[in-house]
mmCIF file of C-alpha atoms in Angstrom:
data_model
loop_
_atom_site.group_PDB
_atom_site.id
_atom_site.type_symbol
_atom_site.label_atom_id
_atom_site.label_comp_id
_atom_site.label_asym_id
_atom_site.label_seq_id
_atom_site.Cartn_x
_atom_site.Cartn_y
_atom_site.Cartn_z
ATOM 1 C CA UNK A 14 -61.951 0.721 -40.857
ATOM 2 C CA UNK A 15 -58.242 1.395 -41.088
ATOM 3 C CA UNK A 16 -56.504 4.066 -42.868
ATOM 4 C CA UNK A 17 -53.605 5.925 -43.076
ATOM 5 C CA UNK A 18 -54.418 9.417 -44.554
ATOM 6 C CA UNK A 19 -53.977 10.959 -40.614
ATOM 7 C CA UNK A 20 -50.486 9.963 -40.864
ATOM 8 C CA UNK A 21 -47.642 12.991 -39.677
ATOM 9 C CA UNK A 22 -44.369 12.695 -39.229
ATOM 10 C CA UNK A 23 -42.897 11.765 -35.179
ATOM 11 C CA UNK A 24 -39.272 11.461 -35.737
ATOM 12 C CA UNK A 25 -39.534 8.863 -38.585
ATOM 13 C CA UNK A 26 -36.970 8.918 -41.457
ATOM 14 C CA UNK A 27 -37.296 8.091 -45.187
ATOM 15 C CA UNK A 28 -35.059 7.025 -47.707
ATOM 16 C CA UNK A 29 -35.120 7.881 -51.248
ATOM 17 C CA UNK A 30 -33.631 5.755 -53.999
ATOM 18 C CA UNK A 31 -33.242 7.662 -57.355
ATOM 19 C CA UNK A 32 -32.272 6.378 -60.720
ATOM 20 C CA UNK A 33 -29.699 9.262 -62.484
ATOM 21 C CA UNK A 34 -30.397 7.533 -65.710
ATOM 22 C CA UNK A 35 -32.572 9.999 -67.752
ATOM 23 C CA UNK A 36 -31.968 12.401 -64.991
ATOM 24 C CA UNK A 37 -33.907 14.960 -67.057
ATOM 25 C CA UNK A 38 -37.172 12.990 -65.429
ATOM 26 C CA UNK A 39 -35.852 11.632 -62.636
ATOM 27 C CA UNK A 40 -34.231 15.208 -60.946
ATOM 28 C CA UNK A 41 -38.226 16.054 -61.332
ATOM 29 C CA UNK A 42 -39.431 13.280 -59.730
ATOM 30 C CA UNK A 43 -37.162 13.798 -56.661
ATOM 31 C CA UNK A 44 -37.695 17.322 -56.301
ATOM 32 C CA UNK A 45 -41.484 16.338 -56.377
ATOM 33 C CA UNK A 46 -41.078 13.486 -53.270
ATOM 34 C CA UNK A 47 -38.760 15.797 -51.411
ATOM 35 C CA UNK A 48 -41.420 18.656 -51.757
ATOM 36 C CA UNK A 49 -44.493 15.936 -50.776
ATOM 37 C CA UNK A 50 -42.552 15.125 -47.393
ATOM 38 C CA UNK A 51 -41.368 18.678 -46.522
ATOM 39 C CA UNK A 52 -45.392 20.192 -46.860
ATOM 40 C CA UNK A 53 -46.660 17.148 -44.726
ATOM 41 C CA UNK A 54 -43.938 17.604 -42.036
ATOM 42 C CA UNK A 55 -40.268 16.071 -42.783
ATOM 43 C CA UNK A 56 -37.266 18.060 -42.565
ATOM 44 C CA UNK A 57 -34.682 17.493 -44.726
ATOM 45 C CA UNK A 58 -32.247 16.182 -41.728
ATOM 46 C CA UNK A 59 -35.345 13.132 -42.031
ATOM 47 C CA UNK A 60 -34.881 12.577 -45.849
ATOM 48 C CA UNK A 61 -32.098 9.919 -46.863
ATOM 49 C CA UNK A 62 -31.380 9.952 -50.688
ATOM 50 C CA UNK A 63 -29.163 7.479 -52.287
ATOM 51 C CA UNK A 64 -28.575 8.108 -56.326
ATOM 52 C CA UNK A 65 -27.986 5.207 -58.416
ATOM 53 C CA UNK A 66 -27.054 4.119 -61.773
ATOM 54 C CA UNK A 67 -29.990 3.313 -63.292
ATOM 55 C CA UNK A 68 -33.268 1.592 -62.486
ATOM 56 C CA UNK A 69 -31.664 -2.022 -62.537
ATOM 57 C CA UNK A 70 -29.458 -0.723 -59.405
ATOM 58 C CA UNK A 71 -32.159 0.847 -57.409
ATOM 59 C CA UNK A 72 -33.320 -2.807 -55.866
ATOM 60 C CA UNK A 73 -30.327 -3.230 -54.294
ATOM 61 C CA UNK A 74 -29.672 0.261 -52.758
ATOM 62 C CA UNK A 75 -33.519 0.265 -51.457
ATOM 63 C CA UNK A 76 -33.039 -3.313 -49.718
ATOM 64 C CA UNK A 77 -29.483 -2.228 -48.044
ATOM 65 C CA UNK A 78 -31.579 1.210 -46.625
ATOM 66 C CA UNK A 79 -34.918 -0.931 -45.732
ATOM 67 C CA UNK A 80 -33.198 -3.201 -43.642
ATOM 68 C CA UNK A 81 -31.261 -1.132 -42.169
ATOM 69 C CA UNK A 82 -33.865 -0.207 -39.807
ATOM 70 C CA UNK A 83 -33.393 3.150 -40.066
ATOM 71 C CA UNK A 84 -36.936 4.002 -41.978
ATOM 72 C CA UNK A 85 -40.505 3.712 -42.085
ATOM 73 C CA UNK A 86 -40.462 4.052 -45.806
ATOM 74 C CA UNK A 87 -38.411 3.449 -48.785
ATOM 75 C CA UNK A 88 -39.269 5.652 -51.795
ATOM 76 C CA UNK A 89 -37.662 4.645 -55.405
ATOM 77 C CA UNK A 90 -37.506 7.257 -58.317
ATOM 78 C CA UNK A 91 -36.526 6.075 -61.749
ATOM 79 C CA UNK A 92 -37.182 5.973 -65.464
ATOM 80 C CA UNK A 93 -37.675 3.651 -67.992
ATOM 81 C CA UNK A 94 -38.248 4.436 -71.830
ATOM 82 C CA UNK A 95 -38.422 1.222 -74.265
ATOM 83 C CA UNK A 96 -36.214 1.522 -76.912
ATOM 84 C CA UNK A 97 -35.901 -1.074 -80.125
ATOM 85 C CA UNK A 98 -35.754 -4.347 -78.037
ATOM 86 C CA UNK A 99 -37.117 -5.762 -74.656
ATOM 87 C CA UNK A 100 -34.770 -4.626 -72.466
ATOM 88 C CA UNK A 101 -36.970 -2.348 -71.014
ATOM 89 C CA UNK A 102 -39.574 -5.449 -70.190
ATOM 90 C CA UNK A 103 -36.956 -7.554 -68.369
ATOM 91 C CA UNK A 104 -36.087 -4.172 -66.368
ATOM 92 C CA UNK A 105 -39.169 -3.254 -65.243
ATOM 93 C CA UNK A 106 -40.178 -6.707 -64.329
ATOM 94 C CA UNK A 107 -37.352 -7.290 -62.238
ATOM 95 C CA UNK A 108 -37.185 -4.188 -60.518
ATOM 96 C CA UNK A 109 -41.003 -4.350 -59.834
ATOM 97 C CA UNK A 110 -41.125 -7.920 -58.973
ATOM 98 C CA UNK A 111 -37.787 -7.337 -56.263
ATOM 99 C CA UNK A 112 -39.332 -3.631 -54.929
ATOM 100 C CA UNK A 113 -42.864 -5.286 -54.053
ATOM 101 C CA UNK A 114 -40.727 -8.682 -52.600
ATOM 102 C CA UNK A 115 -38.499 -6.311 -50.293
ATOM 103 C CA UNK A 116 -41.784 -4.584 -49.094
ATOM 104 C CA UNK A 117 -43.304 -7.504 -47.538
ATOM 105 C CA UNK A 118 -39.933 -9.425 -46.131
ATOM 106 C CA UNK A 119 -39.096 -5.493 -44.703
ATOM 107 C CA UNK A 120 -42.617 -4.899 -43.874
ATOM 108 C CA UNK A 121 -42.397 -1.197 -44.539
ATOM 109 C CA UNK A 122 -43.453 0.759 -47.564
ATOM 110 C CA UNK A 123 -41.465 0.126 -50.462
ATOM 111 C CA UNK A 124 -42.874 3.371 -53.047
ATOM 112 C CA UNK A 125 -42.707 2.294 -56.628
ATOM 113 C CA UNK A 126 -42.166 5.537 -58.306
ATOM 114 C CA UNK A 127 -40.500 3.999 -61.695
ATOM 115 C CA UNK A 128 -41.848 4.875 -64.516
ATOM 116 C CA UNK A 129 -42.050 2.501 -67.269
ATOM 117 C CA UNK A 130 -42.804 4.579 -70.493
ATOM 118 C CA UNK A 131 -42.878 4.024 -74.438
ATOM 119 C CA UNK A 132 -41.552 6.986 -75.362
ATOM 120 C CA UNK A 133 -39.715 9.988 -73.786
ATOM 121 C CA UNK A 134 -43.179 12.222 -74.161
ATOM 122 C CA UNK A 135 -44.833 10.149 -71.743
ATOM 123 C CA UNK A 136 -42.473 10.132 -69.282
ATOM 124 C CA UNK A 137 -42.401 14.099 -69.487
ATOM 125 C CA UNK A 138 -45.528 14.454 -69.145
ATOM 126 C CA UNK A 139 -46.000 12.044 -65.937
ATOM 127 C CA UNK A 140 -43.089 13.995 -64.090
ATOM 128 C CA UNK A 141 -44.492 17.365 -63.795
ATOM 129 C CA UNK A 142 -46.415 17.320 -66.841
ATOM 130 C CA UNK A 143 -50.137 17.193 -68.244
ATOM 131 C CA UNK A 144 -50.386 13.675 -66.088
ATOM 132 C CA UNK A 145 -48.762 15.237 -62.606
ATOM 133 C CA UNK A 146 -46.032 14.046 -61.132
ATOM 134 C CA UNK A 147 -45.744 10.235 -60.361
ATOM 135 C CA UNK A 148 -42.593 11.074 -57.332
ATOM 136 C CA UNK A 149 -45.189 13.105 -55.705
ATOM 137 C CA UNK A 150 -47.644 10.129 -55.816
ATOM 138 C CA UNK A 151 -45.287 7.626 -54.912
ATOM 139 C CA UNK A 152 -44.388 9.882 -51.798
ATOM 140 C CA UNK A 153 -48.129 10.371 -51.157
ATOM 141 C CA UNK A 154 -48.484 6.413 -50.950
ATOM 142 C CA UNK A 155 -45.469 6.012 -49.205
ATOM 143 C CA UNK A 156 -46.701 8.441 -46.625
ATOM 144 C CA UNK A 157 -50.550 7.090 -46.466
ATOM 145 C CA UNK A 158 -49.075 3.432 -46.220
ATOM 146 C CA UNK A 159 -46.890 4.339 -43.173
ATOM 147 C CA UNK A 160 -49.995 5.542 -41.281
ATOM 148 C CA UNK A 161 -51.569 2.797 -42.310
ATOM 149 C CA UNK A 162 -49.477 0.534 -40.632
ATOM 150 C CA UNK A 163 -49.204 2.512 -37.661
ATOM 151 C CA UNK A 164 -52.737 2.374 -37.071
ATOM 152 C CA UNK A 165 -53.540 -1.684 -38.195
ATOM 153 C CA UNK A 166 -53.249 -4.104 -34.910
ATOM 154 C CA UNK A 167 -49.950 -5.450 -34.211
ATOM 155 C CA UNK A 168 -48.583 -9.020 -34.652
ATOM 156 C CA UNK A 169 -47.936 -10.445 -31.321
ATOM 157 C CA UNK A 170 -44.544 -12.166 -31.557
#
């Protein structure tokens, strides 16, 4: 069986892509990834972060740092409250849909740590609140999926 919960750190780099939209949540959410990597091994010389917009902008920034080729992981911080219309829905769609597409043509982790709340409670609480901190989890997968792929077999070219 292959996992990636043994994974530490030997001289990888990630990048961090953080929405400043609603940066009452998202300064939270960062401080919560950036703590994740520092107690499981990363110094801050290995942490990239880029600081964008809004959520719509963070696809972009996260494909120009994942194929760079410069890191195992690509973590992405942001927050999304609906408001009267759909806007929020054709947001988080796209942003979800291009994250998870950039993952697999990249072939690195791509962390979705967006959240996509109904109202401003619910995103307190999930970024440090009574439902934890979703940039620590997002770190946490980013982290177990980049063991992960060290350990899983190679593709011979």
């Amino acid at each position: 069986m292959f996992s990636g919960t043994d994974y530490r750190p030997t001289g990888d780099r990630v990048a961090i892509v953080v929405s400043t939209y609603n940066t009452s949540i998202t300064d939270k959410l960062l401080t919560g990834s950036l703590q994740t990597l520092e107690s499981r091994g990363f110094a801050q010389a290995d942490i990239d972060v880029a600081k964008v917009p809004g959520a719509w902008e963070i696809p972009l920034a996260a494909s120009v740092m994942a194929k760079s080729g410069k890191y195992a992981a690509v973590i992405c911080l942001g927050c999304v409250i609906r408001g009267e219309t759909t806007h929020d829905v054709h947001i988080n769609t796209q942003v979800s849909q291009t994250l998870g597409n950039l993952a697999m043509q990249c072939q690195i982790p791509v962390a979705f740590g967006v959240l996509t709340c109904n109202t401003v409670e619910q995103a307190i609480s999930r970024s440090g609140g009574a439902v934890g901190n979703k940039g620590v989890e997002a770190a946490e997968a980013a982290l177990e999926m980049m063991g992960l792929l060290r350990n899983l077999p190679q593709s011979k070219p």
